[in-house]
mmCIF file with all atom_site columns, C-alpha atoms in Angstrom:
data_model
loop_
_atom_site.group_PDB
_atom_site.id
_atom_site.type_symbol
_atom_site.label_atom_id
_atom_site.label_alt_id
_atom_site.label_comp_id
_atom_site.label_asym_id
_atom_site.label_entity_id
_atom_site.label_seq_id
_atom_site.pdbx_PDB_ins_code
_atom_site.Cartn_x
_atom_site.Cartn_y
_atom_site.Cartn_z
_atom_site.occupancy
_atom_site.B_iso_or_equiv
_atom_site.pdbx_formal_charge
_atom_site.auth_seq_id
_atom_site.auth_comp_id
_atom_site.auth_asym_id
_atom_site.auth_atom_id
_atom_site.pdbx_PDB_model_num
ATOM 1   C CA . LEU M 1 1   ? 25.254  79.781  86.870  1.00 0.00 ? 1   LEU M CA 1
ATOM 2   C CA . THR M 1 2   ? 22.107  81.518  85.594  1.00 0.00 ? 2   THR M CA 1
ATOM 3   C CA . PHE M 1 3   ? 20.106  80.449  88.634  1.00 0.00 ? 3   PHE M CA 1
ATOM 4   C CA . LEU M 1 4   ? 22.981  81.433  90.925  1.00 0.00 ? 4   LEU M CA 1
ATOM 5   C CA . PHE M 1 5   ? 23.139  84.892  89.330  1.00 0.00 ? 5   PHE M CA 1
ATOM 6   C CA . PHE M 1 6   ? 19.401  85.494  89.764  1.00 0.00 ? 6   PHE M CA 1
ATOM 7   C CA . CYS M 1 7   ? 19.506  84.231  93.372  1.00 0.00 ? 7   CYS M CA 1
ATOM 8   C CA . PHE M 1 8   ? 22.342  86.647  94.095  1.00 0.00 ? 8   PHE M CA 1
ATOM 9   C CA . ALA M 1 9   ? 20.536  89.539  92.372  1.00 0.00 ? 9   ALA M CA 1
ATOM 10  C CA . ALA M 1 10  ? 17.250  88.802  94.183  1.00 0.00 ? 10  ALA M CA 1
ATOM 11  C CA . ASN M 1 11  ? 18.953  88.683  97.571  1.00 0.00 ? 11  ASN M CA 1
ATOM 12  C CA . ILE M 1 12  ? 20.699  92.004  96.918  1.00 0.00 ? 12  ILE M CA 1
ATOM 13  C CA . ILE M 1 13  ? 17.394  93.662  95.917  1.00 0.00 ? 13  ILE M CA 1
ATOM 14  C CA . VAL M 1 14  ? 15.370  92.189  98.791  1.00 0.00 ? 14  VAL M CA 1
ATOM 15  C CA . THR M 1 15  ? 18.055  92.863  101.389 1.00 0.00 ? 15  THR M CA 1
ATOM 16  C CA . SER M 1 16  ? 18.353  96.455  100.166 1.00 0.00 ? 16  SER M CA 1
ATOM 17  C CA . MET M 1 17  ? 14.575  96.967  100.314 1.00 0.00 ? 17  MET M CA 1
ATOM 18  C CA . LEU M 1 18  ? 14.271  95.566  103.837 1.00 0.00 ? 18  LEU M CA 1
ATOM 19  C CA . LEU M 1 19  ? 17.414  97.199  105.170 1.00 0.00 ? 19  LEU M CA 1
ATOM 20  C CA . LEU M 1 20  ? 16.656  100.678 103.840 1.00 0.00 ? 20  LEU M CA 1
ATOM 21  C CA . GLY M 1 21  ? 13.039  100.454 104.984 1.00 0.00 ? 21  GLY M CA 1
ATOM 22  C CA . GLY M 1 22  ? 14.108  99.387  108.466 1.00 0.00 ? 22  GLY M CA 1
ATOM 23  C CA . ALA M 1 23  ? 16.816  102.050 108.620 1.00 0.00 ? 23  ALA M CA 1
ATOM 24  C CA . ALA M 1 24  ? 14.346  104.761 107.564 1.00 0.00 ? 24  ALA M CA 1
ATOM 25  C CA . THR M 1 25  ? 11.937  103.597 110.291 1.00 0.00 ? 25  THR M CA 1
ATOM 26  C CA . VAL M 1 26  ? 14.666  103.667 112.945 1.00 0.00 ? 26  VAL M CA 1
ATOM 27  C CA . GLU M 1 27  ? 15.701  107.146 111.776 1.00 0.00 ? 27  GLU M CA 1
ATOM 28  C CA . ALA M 1 28  ? 12.102  108.397 111.994 1.00 0.00 ? 28  ALA M CA 1
ATOM 29  C CA . LEU M 1 29  ? 11.581  106.909 115.466 1.00 0.00 ? 29  LEU M CA 1
ATOM 30  C CA . THR M 1 30  ? 14.921  107.695 117.103 1.00 0.00 ? 30  THR M CA 1
ATOM 31  C CA . GLY M 1 31  ? 16.698  110.289 114.978 1.00 0.00 ? 31  GLY M CA 1
ATOM 32  C CA . MET M 1 32  ? 19.600  107.888 114.335 1.00 0.00 ? 32  MET M CA 1
ATOM 33  C CA . ASP M 1 33  ? 21.296  108.419 110.977 1.00 0.00 ? 33  ASP M CA 1
ATOM 34  C CA . TYR M 1 34  ? 19.952  105.908 108.446 1.00 0.00 ? 34  TYR M CA 1
ATOM 35  C CA . ARG M 1 35  ? 23.476  104.939 107.356 1.00 0.00 ? 35  ARG M CA 1
ATOM 36  C CA . LEU M 1 36  ? 24.399  103.918 110.904 1.00 0.00 ? 36  LEU M CA 1
ATOM 37  C CA . ALA M 1 37  ? 21.082  102.072 111.288 1.00 0.00 ? 37  ALA M CA 1
ATOM 38  C CA . SER M 1 38  ? 21.741  100.238 107.994 1.00 0.00 ? 38  SER M CA 1
ATOM 39  C CA . PHE M 1 39  ? 25.067  99.069  109.428 1.00 0.00 ? 39  PHE M CA 1
ATOM 40  C CA . LEU M 1 40  ? 23.754  98.011  112.859 1.00 0.00 ? 40  LEU M CA 1
ATOM 41  C CA . ILE M 1 41  ? 20.472  96.248  111.919 1.00 0.00 ? 41  ILE M CA 1
ATOM 42  C CA . PRO M 1 42  ? 22.094  93.255  110.110 1.00 0.00 ? 42  PRO M CA 1
ATOM 43  C CA . TRP M 1 43  ? 24.281  92.442  113.127 1.00 0.00 ? 43  TRP M CA 1
ATOM 44  C CA . GLY M 1 44  ? 21.277  91.418  115.209 1.00 0.00 ? 44  GLY M CA 1
ATOM 45  C CA . VAL M 1 45  ? 20.128  89.046  112.462 1.00 0.00 ? 45  VAL M CA 1
ATOM 46  C CA . ILE M 1 46  ? 23.644  87.676  111.958 1.00 0.00 ? 46  ILE M CA 1
ATOM 47  C CA . LEU M 1 47  ? 24.118  86.976  115.675 1.00 0.00 ? 47  LEU M CA 1
ATOM 48  C CA . TYR M 1 48  ? 20.831  85.143  116.321 1.00 0.00 ? 48  TYR M CA 1
ATOM 49  C CA . THR M 1 49  ? 21.111  83.168  113.065 1.00 0.00 ? 49  THR M CA 1
ATOM 50  C CA . ALA M 1 50  ? 24.700  82.148  113.783 1.00 0.00 ? 50  ALA M CA 1
ATOM 51  C CA . SER M 1 51  ? 23.866  81.068  117.336 1.00 0.00 ? 51  SER M CA 1
ATOM 52  C CA . GLY M 1 52  ? 20.481  79.404  116.767 1.00 0.00 ? 52  GLY M CA 1
ATOM 53  C CA . GLY M 1 53  ? 20.458  78.317  113.134 1.00 0.00 ? 53  GLY M CA 1
ATOM 54  C CA . LEU M 1 54  ? 17.175  77.522  111.352 1.00 0.00 ? 54  LEU M CA 1
ATOM 55  C CA . GLN M 1 55  ? 15.287  77.195  114.646 1.00 0.00 ? 55  GLN M CA 1
ATOM 56  C CA . ALA M 1 56  ? 16.240  80.774  115.566 1.00 0.00 ? 56  ALA M CA 1
ATOM 57  C CA . THR M 1 57  ? 14.992  82.131  112.230 1.00 0.00 ? 57  THR M CA 1
ATOM 58  C CA . PHE M 1 58  ? 11.611  80.391  112.658 1.00 0.00 ? 58  PHE M CA 1
ATOM 59  C CA . LEU M 1 59  ? 11.315  81.549  116.269 1.00 0.00 ? 59  LEU M CA 1
ATOM 60  C CA . ALA M 1 60  ? 12.201  85.111  115.286 1.00 0.00 ? 60  ALA M CA 1
ATOM 61  C CA . SER M 1 61  ? 9.588   85.015  112.494 1.00 0.00 ? 61  SER M CA 1
ATOM 62  C CA . TYR M 1 62  ? 6.887   83.917  114.936 1.00 0.00 ? 62  TYR M CA 1
ATOM 63  C CA . ILE M 1 63  ? 7.821   86.622  117.452 1.00 0.00 ? 63  ILE M CA 1
ATOM 64  C CA . HIS M 1 64  ? 7.936   89.314  114.759 1.00 0.00 ? 64  HIS M CA 1
ATOM 65  C CA . THR M 1 65  ? 4.534   88.230  113.452 1.00 0.00 ? 65  THR M CA 1
ATOM 66  C CA . VAL M 1 66  ? 2.946   88.418  116.923 1.00 0.00 ? 66  VAL M CA 1
ATOM 67  C CA . ILE M 1 67  ? 4.369   91.920  117.443 1.00 0.00 ? 67  ILE M CA 1
ATOM 68  C CA . ILE M 1 68  ? 3.252   93.104  113.982 1.00 0.00 ? 68  ILE M CA 1
ATOM 69  C CA . TYR M 1 69  ? -0.329  91.857  114.431 1.00 0.00 ? 69  TYR M CA 1
ATOM 70  C CA . ALA M 1 70  ? -0.550  93.327  117.946 1.00 0.00 ? 70  ALA M CA 1
ATOM 71  C CA . VAL M 1 71  ? 0.520   96.740  116.596 1.00 0.00 ? 71  VAL M CA 1
ATOM 72  C CA . LEU M 1 72  ? -1.785  96.360  113.585 1.00 0.00 ? 72  LEU M CA 1
ATOM 73  C CA . ILE M 1 73  ? -4.894  95.586  115.660 1.00 0.00 ? 73  ILE M CA 1
ATOM 74  C CA . THR M 1 74  ? -4.075  98.358  118.138 1.00 0.00 ? 74  THR M CA 1
ATOM 75  C CA . MET M 1 75  ? -3.611  100.998 115.426 1.00 0.00 ? 75  MET M CA 1
ATOM 76  C CA . ILE M 1 76  ? -6.798  100.048 113.575 1.00 0.00 ? 76  ILE M CA 1
ATOM 77  C CA . PHE M 1 77  ? -8.756  100.203 116.837 1.00 0.00 ? 77  PHE M CA 1
ATOM 78  C CA . LEU M 1 78  ? -7.298  103.600 117.795 1.00 0.00 ? 78  LEU M CA 1
ATOM 79  C CA . VAL M 1 79  ? -7.722  105.219 114.365 1.00 0.00 ? 79  VAL M CA 1
ATOM 80  C CA . TYR M 1 80  ? -11.115 103.886 113.267 1.00 0.00 ? 80  TYR M CA 1
ATOM 81  C CA . ILE M 1 81  ? -12.900 103.249 116.586 1.00 0.00 ? 81  ILE M CA 1
ATOM 82  C CA . LYS M 1 82  ? -11.480 105.298 119.458 1.00 0.00 ? 82  LYS M CA 1
ATOM 83  C CA . PHE M 1 83  ? -10.458 108.584 117.822 1.00 0.00 ? 83  PHE M CA 1
ATOM 84  C CA . TYR M 1 84  ? -11.874 108.741 114.267 1.00 0.00 ? 84  TYR M CA 1
ATOM 85  C CA . SER M 1 85  ? -14.069 106.901 111.809 1.00 0.00 ? 85  SER M CA 1
ATOM 86  C CA . SER M 1 86  ? -13.642 105.993 108.146 1.00 0.00 ? 86  SER M CA 1
ATOM 87  C CA . ASP M 1 87  ? -15.965 108.878 107.146 1.00 0.00 ? 87  ASP M CA 1
ATOM 88  C CA . GLN M 1 88  ? -13.870 111.381 109.107 1.00 0.00 ? 88  GLN M CA 1
ATOM 89  C CA . ILE M 1 89  ? -10.606 110.140 107.561 1.00 0.00 ? 89  ILE M CA 1
ATOM 90  C CA . TYR M 1 90  ? -12.186 110.430 104.096 1.00 0.00 ? 90  TYR M CA 1
ATOM 91  C CA . ASP M 1 91  ? -13.272 114.025 104.781 1.00 0.00 ? 91  ASP M CA 1
ATOM 92  C CA . PHE M 1 92  ? -9.858  114.942 106.227 1.00 0.00 ? 92  PHE M CA 1
ATOM 93  C CA . LEU M 1 93  ? -8.079  113.588 103.134 1.00 0.00 ? 93  LEU M CA 1
ATOM 94  C CA . ASP M 1 94  ? -10.446 115.505 100.886 1.00 0.00 ? 94  ASP M CA 1
ATOM 95  C CA . GLN M 1 95  ? -9.781  118.681 102.869 1.00 0.00 ? 95  GLN M CA 1
ATOM 96  C CA . THR M 1 96  ? -5.988  118.178 102.843 1.00 0.00 ? 96  THR M CA 1
ATOM 97  C CA . VAL M 1 97  ? -5.737  118.489 99.055  1.00 0.00 ? 97  VAL M CA 1
ATOM 98  C CA . SER M 1 98  ? -8.062  121.508 98.926  1.00 0.00 ? 98  SER M CA 1
ATOM 99  C CA . PHE M 1 99  ? -5.490  123.860 100.516 1.00 0.00 ? 99  PHE M CA 1
ATOM 100 C CA . SER M 1 100 ? -3.657  126.320 98.286  1.00 0.00 ? 100 SER M CA 1
ATOM 101 C CA . THR M 1 101 ? 0.121   126.832 98.449  1.00 0.00 ? 101 THR M CA 1
ATOM 102 C CA . GLU M 1 102 ? -0.356  130.013 100.494 1.00 0.00 ? 102 GLU M CA 1
ATOM 103 C CA . GLU M 1 103 ? -2.579  128.204 102.999 1.00 0.00 ? 103 GLU M CA 1
ATOM 104 C CA . CYS M 1 104 ? -0.073  125.355 103.295 1.00 0.00 ? 104 CYS M CA 1
ATOM 105 C CA . GLU M 1 105 ? 2.749   127.837 103.924 1.00 0.00 ? 105 GLU M CA 1
ATOM 106 C CA . ALA M 1 106 ? 0.654   129.449 106.665 1.00 0.00 ? 106 ALA M CA 1
ATOM 107 C CA . ILE M 1 107 ? -0.101  126.078 108.265 1.00 0.00 ? 107 ILE M CA 1
ATOM 108 C CA . PHE M 1 108 ? 3.529   124.897 108.203 1.00 0.00 ? 108 PHE M CA 1
ATOM 109 C CA . SER M 1 109 ? 5.187   127.991 109.649 1.00 0.00 ? 109 SER M CA 1
ATOM 110 C CA . ASP M 1 110 ? 6.750   129.260 112.849 1.00 0.00 ? 110 ASP M CA 1
ATOM 111 C CA . ASP M 1 111 ? 8.237   132.534 114.102 1.00 0.00 ? 111 ASP M CA 1
ATOM 112 C CA . SER M 1 112 ? 11.072  132.367 111.569 1.00 0.00 ? 112 SER M CA 1
ATOM 113 C CA . GLY M 1 113 ? 8.731   131.854 108.598 1.00 0.00 ? 113 GLY M CA 1
ATOM 114 C CA . THR M 1 114 ? 7.359   128.937 106.615 1.00 0.00 ? 114 THR M CA 1
ATOM 115 C CA . PHE M 1 115 ? 9.115   125.582 106.285 1.00 0.00 ? 115 PHE M CA 1
ATOM 116 C CA . PHE M 1 116 ? 6.560   124.108 103.869 1.00 0.00 ? 116 PHE M CA 1
ATOM 117 C CA . GLU M 1 117 ? 7.974   122.174 100.902 1.00 0.00 ? 117 GLU M CA 1
ATOM 118 C CA . PRO M 1 118 ? 5.594   120.761 98.261  1.00 0.00 ? 118 PRO M CA 1
ATOM 119 C CA . GLY M 1 119 ? 5.848   116.990 98.165  1.00 0.00 ? 119 GLY M CA 1
ATOM 120 C CA . LYS M 1 120 ? 7.433   116.749 101.600 1.00 0.00 ? 120 LYS M CA 1
ATOM 121 C CA . TYR M 1 121 ? 4.373   117.681 103.649 1.00 0.00 ? 121 TYR M CA 1
ATOM 122 C CA . ALA M 1 122 ? 0.827   116.366 103.162 1.00 0.00 ? 122 ALA M CA 1
ATOM 123 C CA . CYS M 1 123 ? -0.838  119.600 102.145 1.00 0.00 ? 123 CYS M CA 1
ATOM 124 C CA . GLY M 1 124 ? -2.303  120.653 98.813  1.00 0.00 ? 124 GLY M CA 1
ATOM 125 C CA . PRO M 1 125 ? -2.830  118.633 95.629  1.00 0.00 ? 125 PRO M CA 1
ATOM 126 C CA . VAL M 1 126 ? -0.690  115.523 95.107  1.00 0.00 ? 126 VAL M CA 1
ATOM 127 C CA . SER M 1 127 ? 1.522   115.637 92.033  1.00 0.00 ? 127 SER M CA 1
ATOM 128 C CA . GLY M 1 128 ? 0.884   112.709 89.684  1.00 0.00 ? 128 GLY M CA 1
ATOM 129 C CA . ASN M 1 129 ? -2.490  111.738 91.189  1.00 0.00 ? 129 ASN M CA 1
ATOM 130 C CA . GLU M 1 130 ? -5.863  112.050 89.453  1.00 0.00 ? 130 GLU M CA 1
ATOM 131 C CA . LYS M 1 131 ? -7.169  115.551 90.301  1.00 0.00 ? 131 LYS M CA 1
ATOM 132 C CA . GLY M 1 132 ? -4.366  115.825 92.866  1.00 0.00 ? 132 GLY M CA 1
ATOM 133 C CA . SER M 1 133 ? -6.367  113.650 95.272  1.00 0.00 ? 133 SER M CA 1
ATOM 134 C CA . TYR M 1 134 ? -5.310  110.999 97.770  1.00 0.00 ? 134 TYR M CA 1
ATOM 135 C CA . LEU M 1 135 ? -8.684  109.331 97.179  1.00 0.00 ? 135 LEU M CA 1
ATOM 136 C CA . THR M 1 136 ? -7.841  107.810 93.809  1.00 0.00 ? 136 THR M CA 1
ATOM 137 C CA . MET M 1 137 ? -6.325  104.665 92.352  1.00 0.00 ? 137 MET M CA 1
ATOM 138 C CA . LEU M 1 138 ? -4.845  106.613 89.413  1.00 0.00 ? 138 LEU M CA 1
ATOM 139 C CA . SER M 1 139 ? -1.423  107.568 90.755  1.00 0.00 ? 139 SER M CA 1
ATOM 140 C CA . GLY M 1 140 ? 1.891   107.801 88.898  1.00 0.00 ? 140 GLY M CA 1
ATOM 141 C CA . ASP M 1 141 ? 3.956   107.175 92.022  1.00 0.00 ? 141 ASP M CA 1
ATOM 142 C CA . GLY M 1 142 ? 1.606   104.351 93.034  1.00 0.00 ? 142 GLY M CA 1
ATOM 143 C CA . LEU M 1 143 ? 2.067   102.705 89.630  1.00 0.00 ? 143 LEU M CA 1
ATOM 144 C CA . MET M 1 144 ? 5.857   102.977 89.914  1.00 0.00 ? 144 MET M CA 1
ATOM 145 C CA . PHE M 1 145 ? 5.781   101.494 93.427  1.00 0.00 ? 145 PHE M CA 1
ATOM 146 C CA . GLY M 1 146 ? 3.571   98.649  92.181  1.00 0.00 ? 146 GLY M CA 1
ATOM 147 C CA . ILE M 1 147 ? 5.965   97.803  89.334  1.00 0.00 ? 147 ILE M CA 1
ATOM 148 C CA . ILE M 1 148 ? 8.979   97.821  91.666  1.00 0.00 ? 148 ILE M CA 1
ATOM 149 C CA . ASN M 1 149 ? 7.129   95.671  94.201  1.00 0.00 ? 149 ASN M CA 1
ATOM 150 C CA . ILE M 1 150 ? 5.936   93.136  91.627  1.00 0.00 ? 150 ILE M CA 1
ATOM 151 C CA . VAL M 1 151 ? 9.399   92.759  90.096  1.00 0.00 ? 151 VAL M CA 1
ATOM 152 C CA . GLY M 1 152 ? 11.081  92.536  93.489  1.00 0.00 ? 152 GLY M CA 1
ATOM 153 C CA . ASN M 1 153 ? 8.561   90.125  94.989  1.00 0.00 ? 153 ASN M CA 1
ATOM 154 C CA . PHE M 1 154 ? 8.455   87.811  91.978  1.00 0.00 ? 154 PHE M CA 1
ATOM 155 C CA . GLY M 1 155 ? 12.234  87.593  92.194  1.00 0.00 ? 155 GLY M CA 1
ATOM 156 C CA . THR M 1 156 ? 11.942  86.877  95.906  1.00 0.00 ? 156 THR M CA 1
ATOM 157 C CA . VAL M 1 157 ? 9.416   84.052  95.547  1.00 0.00 ? 157 VAL M CA 1
ATOM 158 C CA . PHE M 1 158 ? 11.205  82.249  92.727  1.00 0.00 ? 158 PHE M CA 1
ATOM 159 C CA . VAL M 1 159 ? 14.889  82.614  93.584  1.00 0.00 ? 159 VAL M CA 1
ATOM 160 C CA . ASP M 1 160 ? 15.230  83.629  97.245  1.00 0.00 ? 160 ASP M CA 1
ATOM 161 C CA . GLN M 1 161 ? 16.692  80.674  99.151  1.00 0.00 ? 161 GLN M CA 1
ATOM 162 C CA . SER M 1 162 ? 14.766  81.483  102.356 1.00 0.00 ? 162 SER M CA 1
ATOM 163 C CA . TYR M 1 163 ? 11.495  80.473  100.651 1.00 0.00 ? 163 TYR M CA 1
ATOM 164 C CA . TRP M 1 164 ? 12.974  77.188  99.473  1.00 0.00 ? 164 TRP M CA 1
ATOM 165 C CA . GLN M 1 165 ? 14.549  76.633  102.885 1.00 0.00 ? 165 GLN M CA 1
ATOM 166 C CA . SER M 1 166 ? 11.175  76.972  104.616 1.00 0.00 ? 166 SER M CA 1
ATOM 167 C CA . ALA M 1 167 ? 9.386   74.818  102.019 1.00 0.00 ? 167 ALA M CA 1
ATOM 168 C CA . ILE M 1 168 ? 11.941  72.001  102.281 1.00 0.00 ? 168 ILE M CA 1
ATOM 169 C CA . ALA M 1 169 ? 11.855  72.083  106.096 1.00 0.00 ? 169 ALA M CA 1
ATOM 170 C CA . ALA M 1 170 ? 8.035   71.842  106.156 1.00 0.00 ? 170 ALA M CA 1
ATOM 171 C CA . LYS M 1 171 ? 5.971   68.707  105.548 1.00 0.00 ? 171 LYS M CA 1
ATOM 172 C CA . PRO M 1 172 ? 4.857   68.456  101.878 1.00 0.00 ? 172 PRO M CA 1
ATOM 173 C CA . SER M 1 173 ? 1.207   68.278  102.926 1.00 0.00 ? 173 SER M CA 1
ATOM 174 C CA . SER M 1 174 ? 1.545   71.495  104.949 1.00 0.00 ? 174 SER M CA 1
ATOM 175 C CA . ALA M 1 175 ? 3.724   73.538  102.579 1.00 0.00 ? 175 ALA M CA 1
ATOM 176 C CA . ALA M 1 176 ? 1.035   74.431  100.004 1.00 0.00 ? 176 ALA M CA 1
ATOM 177 C CA . ARG M 1 177 ? -1.601  75.328  102.611 1.00 0.00 ? 177 ARG M CA 1
ATOM 178 C CA . GLY M 1 178 ? 0.995   77.241  104.626 1.00 0.00 ? 178 GLY M CA 1
ATOM 179 C CA . TYR M 1 179 ? 2.092   79.346  101.670 1.00 0.00 ? 179 TYR M CA 1
ATOM 180 C CA . LEU M 1 180 ? -1.478  80.193  100.658 1.00 0.00 ? 180 LEU M CA 1
ATOM 181 C CA . LEU M 1 181 ? -2.457  81.075  104.229 1.00 0.00 ? 181 LEU M CA 1
ATOM 182 C CA . GLY M 1 182 ? 0.762   83.074  104.624 1.00 0.00 ? 182 GLY M CA 1
ATOM 183 C CA . GLY M 1 183 ? -0.046  85.098  101.504 1.00 0.00 ? 183 GLY M CA 1
ATOM 184 C CA . VAL M 1 184 ? -3.521  85.957  102.811 1.00 0.00 ? 184 VAL M CA 1
ATOM 185 C CA . CYS M 1 185 ? -2.155  86.883  106.239 1.00 0.00 ? 185 CYS M CA 1
ATOM 186 C CA . TRP M 1 186 ? 0.638   88.963  104.750 1.00 0.00 ? 186 TRP M CA 1
ATOM 187 C CA . PHE M 1 187 ? -1.766  90.983  102.598 1.00 0.00 ? 187 PHE M CA 1
ATOM 188 C CA . ALA M 1 188 ? -3.570  92.121  105.751 1.00 0.00 ? 188 ALA M CA 1
ATOM 189 C CA . ILE M 1 189 ? -0.421  93.729  107.175 1.00 0.00 ? 189 ILE M CA 1
ATOM 190 C CA . PRO M 1 190 ? 0.460   96.407  104.558 1.00 0.00 ? 190 PRO M CA 1
ATOM 191 C CA . PHE M 1 191 ? -3.204  96.980  103.701 1.00 0.00 ? 191 PHE M CA 1
ATOM 192 C CA . SER M 1 192 ? -4.305  97.536  107.302 1.00 0.00 ? 192 SER M CA 1
ATOM 193 C CA . LEU M 1 193 ? -1.301  99.628  108.336 1.00 0.00 ? 193 LEU M CA 1
ATOM 194 C CA . ALA M 1 194 ? -1.538  101.776 105.200 1.00 0.00 ? 194 ALA M CA 1
ATOM 195 C CA . THR M 1 195 ? -5.265  102.411 105.646 1.00 0.00 ? 195 THR M CA 1
ATOM 196 C CA . SER M 1 196 ? -4.883  103.202 109.360 1.00 0.00 ? 196 SER M CA 1
ATOM 197 C CA . LEU M 1 197 ? -1.518  104.770 110.171 1.00 0.00 ? 197 LEU M CA 1
ATOM 198 C CA . GLY M 1 198 ? -0.728  105.902 106.622 1.00 0.00 ? 198 GLY M CA 1
ATOM 199 C CA . LEU M 1 199 ? -4.032  107.628 105.870 1.00 0.00 ? 199 LEU M CA 1
ATOM 200 C CA . ALA M 1 200 ? -4.445  109.002 109.394 1.00 0.00 ? 200 ALA M CA 1
ATOM 201 C CA . SER M 1 201 ? -1.008  110.648 109.394 1.00 0.00 ? 201 SER M CA 1
ATOM 202 C CA . THR M 1 202 ? -1.648  112.094 105.920 1.00 0.00 ? 202 THR M CA 1
ATOM 203 C CA . ALA M 1 203 ? -5.097  113.370 106.868 1.00 0.00 ? 203 ALA M CA 1
#
């Protein structure tokens, strides 16, 4: 019963994290309300899993990975080679936090007046960061995100049935190497996207 409870809790947390993140992305890209996106996204997963079973989940994972890495390589190339460089992004981030509130209001304004809101737009010092800078590892929000991620991901690894399902389906000799290689490959995705798309959009 204890293990069952933690499995249930982990799946609720992980599903919520993935679903809300996906819904927020769909809302940003299309303008669709995030509540509607949260309702529609699971139906695609339910349909292909129900029709194809375990084979469909593996096939979908491979396809998703190919798409993610294609986008990742493209974005890194565009941001750091074609349009900017790492030195330029660094200077832009340094300049972004140097603006005063009045300057930010002037930048984010139209004929009807300013629409600048501190914390919503990347302009001016960052609340909770060391010296208000983006170029620091001392961040209150970053620490909170790290704690949430560690708790959520530890729960995922130890009690999420999808990990056990994949490990049982794989050959014992391949499972350990596969999990280690998967961890290394997965680290590249958030790190590369955050340092390309994330920093470029903020700068």
